[in-house]
Amino acid sequence: MSEPQSRKLVSVREHLRDQVANALRAALIAGELQPGAIYSAPALAAEYGVSATPVREAMLDLAREGLVEPVRNKGFRVTELSERDLDEFTEIRALIEIPTVGRVTRSVPPERLEALRPVAEEIVAAARAGDLIGYLEADRRFHLGLLSLAGNARLVEAVSDLRKRSRLYGLTELAEAGMLVASAEEHAELLDLMLAGNVAAAEEHMRRHLSHVRSLWAARKQDEPERKPPSRRLKAR
């Protein structure tokens, strides 16, 4: 009779871990957790009003995504990306995504491309609302969905990993300044070029889009204010 209860407890624990992981991702994106800084599980647990165990488990999930790295006897350090790291990630993405856009433009039926239109609109809506989590999630679905049309699952996995490792932190200032909207609108513009069958223009547009994403990071890095630790509370269930 104890087995169903045991499964229920495991489910509750996993749910809380996911809650904490999502809250930590939001704090990273907002710049509340600073690249290069070390955060202990007990300290974060106190901030979020939960025990240290789900925080530690959530941090291990983020470590597998390349967002943080364990530091023995101290906690977890937020991954700090150098300008060279970001340039190299962008270069690899360009080598993969630009020619793939050309291939998809040549071979994929218009209705399959048009199916991505709602996601492109979702990106713009999130950018205008300052919804950073929604913005990055919709952007991820658009880019990986577009690449999946080429029919190469390994290619999609490779870009997904690159996106995780080059994830933009501290986007709050850019969202408040309206700088994310222009980048968001480029997704629908890309679809229009692809639907028109303009391979060269679509490839060039993707090249500029990736360059703009890289420029957003550079703009953010120029003026990086001090941030307070996260103070959002999670409900233990």
XYZ file of C-alpha atoms in Angstrom:
237
model
C 0.000 0.000 0.000
C 2.983 2.333 0.434
C 4.096 2.215 -3.208
C 1.491 4.717 -4.571
C 2.351 7.133 -1.761
C 6.057 6.731 -2.555
C 5.426 7.526 -6.221
C 3.392 10.580 -5.198
C 6.234 11.873 -3.035
C 8.710 11.427 -5.902
C 6.365 13.318 -8.221
C 6.016 16.199 -5.740
C 9.783 16.378 -5.321
C 10.358 16.433 -9.085
C 7.734 19.140 -9.518
C 9.406 21.359 -6.920
C 12.800 20.804 -8.553
C 11.351 21.908 -11.890
C 9.808 24.971 -10.258
C 13.158 25.930 -8.754
C 15.005 25.303 -12.034
C 12.579 27.552 -13.937
C 12.897 30.270 -11.298
C 16.690 30.080 -11.490
C 16.604 30.303 -15.297
C 14.431 33.401 -14.969
C 16.891 34.908 -12.490
C 19.763 34.202 -14.896
C 17.959 35.814 -17.807
C 17.011 38.849 -15.712
C 20.606 39.251 -14.546
C 19.782 38.623 -10.885
C 22.342 35.810 -10.834
C 25.606 37.193 -12.128
C 27.983 35.344 -14.498
C 31.128 34.313 -12.628
C 29.493 34.524 -9.184
C 29.192 31.471 -6.919
C 25.870 30.694 -5.233
C 25.347 28.056 -2.555
C 22.281 25.833 -2.517
C 21.413 26.689 1.140
C 21.587 30.441 0.453
C 19.378 30.183 -2.631
C 17.027 27.859 -0.759
C 16.579 30.535 1.911
C 15.808 33.135 -0.771
C 13.204 30.929 -2.415
C 11.692 29.549 0.776
C 12.410 25.883 0.038
C 14.857 23.270 1.292
C 18.354 22.980 -0.135
C 17.683 19.614 -1.822
C 15.445 20.779 -4.716
C 17.770 23.762 -5.257
C 20.792 21.489 -5.477
C 18.950 19.154 -7.867
C 17.807 22.111 -9.983
C 21.347 23.463 -10.130
C 22.568 20.079 -11.356
C 19.948 20.273 -14.125
C 21.281 23.723 -15.072
C 24.834 22.372 -14.955
C 23.895 19.755 -17.556
C 22.636 22.619 -19.726
C 25.955 24.444 -19.349
C 24.400 27.375 -17.459
C 26.289 26.791 -14.197
C 29.182 24.651 -13.018
C 29.693 22.926 -9.641
C 32.378 24.336 -7.345
C 33.520 21.835 -4.727
C 32.410 22.706 -1.177
C 31.076 26.102 -2.279
C 28.103 25.736 -4.580
C 27.612 26.585 -8.231
C 29.264 29.215 -10.383
C 27.198 30.873 -13.102
C 28.942 30.163 -16.387
C 30.840 33.182 -17.592
C 31.174 33.445 -21.350
C 33.977 35.427 -22.895
C 33.583 37.509 -26.033
C 35.579 34.846 -27.861
C 33.221 32.101 -26.617
C 30.231 34.002 -27.940
C 31.910 34.736 -31.259
C 32.746 31.057 -31.692
C 29.225 29.901 -30.788
C 27.772 32.412 -33.251
C 30.188 31.306 -35.973
C 29.225 27.654 -35.561
C 25.518 28.498 -35.581
C 26.020 30.507 -38.772
C 27.816 27.594 -40.440
C 24.837 25.367 -39.663
C 21.775 27.601 -39.804
C 22.476 29.787 -42.848
C 22.860 26.960 -45.412
C 20.033 25.021 -43.739
C 17.702 27.977 -44.277
C 18.651 27.879 -47.953
C 18.018 24.148 -48.180
C 14.644 24.413 -46.441
C 13.639 27.325 -48.681
C 14.311 25.218 -51.759
C 12.637 22.003 -50.613
C 9.932 22.520 -47.987
C 6.271 23.105 -48.952
C 4.943 26.596 -48.088
C 2.320 25.284 -45.673
C 4.999 23.769 -43.431
C 6.837 27.081 -43.291
C 3.613 28.988 -42.690
C 2.961 26.729 -39.689
C 5.778 28.581 -37.920
C 4.004 31.942 -38.307
C 2.189 31.764 -34.931
C 5.509 31.123 -33.182
C 7.091 34.119 -34.934
C 4.181 36.259 -33.747
C 4.557 34.854 -30.245
C 8.194 35.998 -30.176
C 7.185 39.564 -31.034
C 4.372 39.592 -28.486
C 6.694 38.374 -25.736
C 9.340 40.957 -26.646
C 6.801 43.791 -26.539
C 5.458 42.561 -23.185
C 8.950 42.236 -21.722
C 8.315 38.521 -21.118
C 11.916 37.308 -21.271
C 11.211 33.655 -20.524
C 8.435 33.609 -23.129
C 10.666 35.418 -25.623
C 13.546 32.947 -25.344
C 11.271 29.900 -25.287
C 9.376 30.993 -28.417
C 12.651 31.931 -30.112
C 14.005 28.462 -29.319
C 10.917 26.758 -30.737
C 11.046 28.849 -33.903
C 14.714 28.241 -34.702
C 14.697 24.540 -33.829
C 11.361 24.053 -35.569
C 12.731 25.673 -38.713
C 15.876 23.542 -38.632
C 13.833 20.376 -38.074
C 12.243 20.904 -41.488
C 15.596 19.861 -42.980
C 15.004 16.365 -41.580
C 18.290 16.050 -39.661
C 17.704 15.429 -35.942
C 21.433 15.579 -35.121
C 21.640 19.045 -36.659
C 18.784 20.217 -34.430
C 20.463 18.714 -31.353
C 23.729 20.472 -32.169
C 22.104 23.900 -32.456
C 20.006 23.275 -29.349
C 23.199 22.615 -27.376
C 24.877 25.726 -28.793
C 21.865 27.826 -27.817
C 21.988 26.550 -24.237
C 25.693 27.275 -23.903
C 25.424 30.762 -25.371
C 22.211 31.687 -23.577
C 21.840 35.416 -23.056
C 21.827 36.612 -19.462
C 20.586 39.914 -18.090
C 18.140 40.853 -20.841
C 15.942 43.030 -18.632
C 17.562 46.317 -19.669
C 17.324 45.456 -23.349
C 13.648 44.521 -23.028
C 12.869 47.751 -21.180
C 14.673 49.741 -23.887
C 12.656 47.992 -26.611
C 15.787 46.542 -28.206
C 14.419 42.998 -28.350
C 11.439 43.891 -30.529
C 13.450 44.576 -33.687
C 15.232 41.239 -33.345
C 11.901 39.503 -32.681
C 10.340 40.922 -35.845
C 13.126 39.438 -37.963
C 11.602 35.954 -37.605
C 8.444 36.822 -39.540
C 10.558 38.681 -42.114
C 12.636 35.533 -42.582
C 9.503 33.468 -43.171
C 8.301 35.950 -45.803
C 11.572 35.632 -47.725
C 11.520 31.855 -47.532
C 7.893 31.671 -48.665
C 8.806 33.894 -51.617
C 11.450 31.330 -52.557
C 14.259 33.906 -52.336
C 17.096 31.645 -51.199
C 19.907 34.209 -51.309
C 17.896 36.855 -49.436
C 16.738 34.327 -46.810
C 20.311 33.189 -46.168
C 21.514 36.789 -45.888
C 18.651 37.602 -43.538
C 19.607 34.700 -41.263
C 23.214 35.900 -41.308
C 22.122 39.380 -40.199
C 19.760 37.959 -37.586
C 22.496 35.934 -35.915
C 24.742 39.001 -36.037
C 22.025 41.077 -34.363
C 21.611 38.512 -31.583
C 25.357 38.708 -30.983
C 25.170 42.524 -30.975
C 22.438 42.445 -28.321
C 24.843 40.658 -25.998
C 27.565 43.227 -26.684
C 25.134 46.073 -25.933
C 24.154 44.451 -22.656
C 27.771 43.938 -21.619
C 28.631 47.628 -22.014
C 26.592 48.666 -18.996
C 26.023 45.848 -16.526
C 24.463 47.140 -13.286
C 24.738 45.431 -9.935
C 21.785 43.178 -9.251
C 20.226 42.087 -5.997
C 19.905 38.352 -5.262
C 16.601 36.768 -6.324
C 13.773 37.226 -3.860
C 10.949 35.300 -5.541
C 9.357 32.655 -3.334
C 8.366 29.203 -4.447
C 5.534 27.306 -2.854
C 6.625 23.976 -1.454
C 4.171 21.260 -2.449
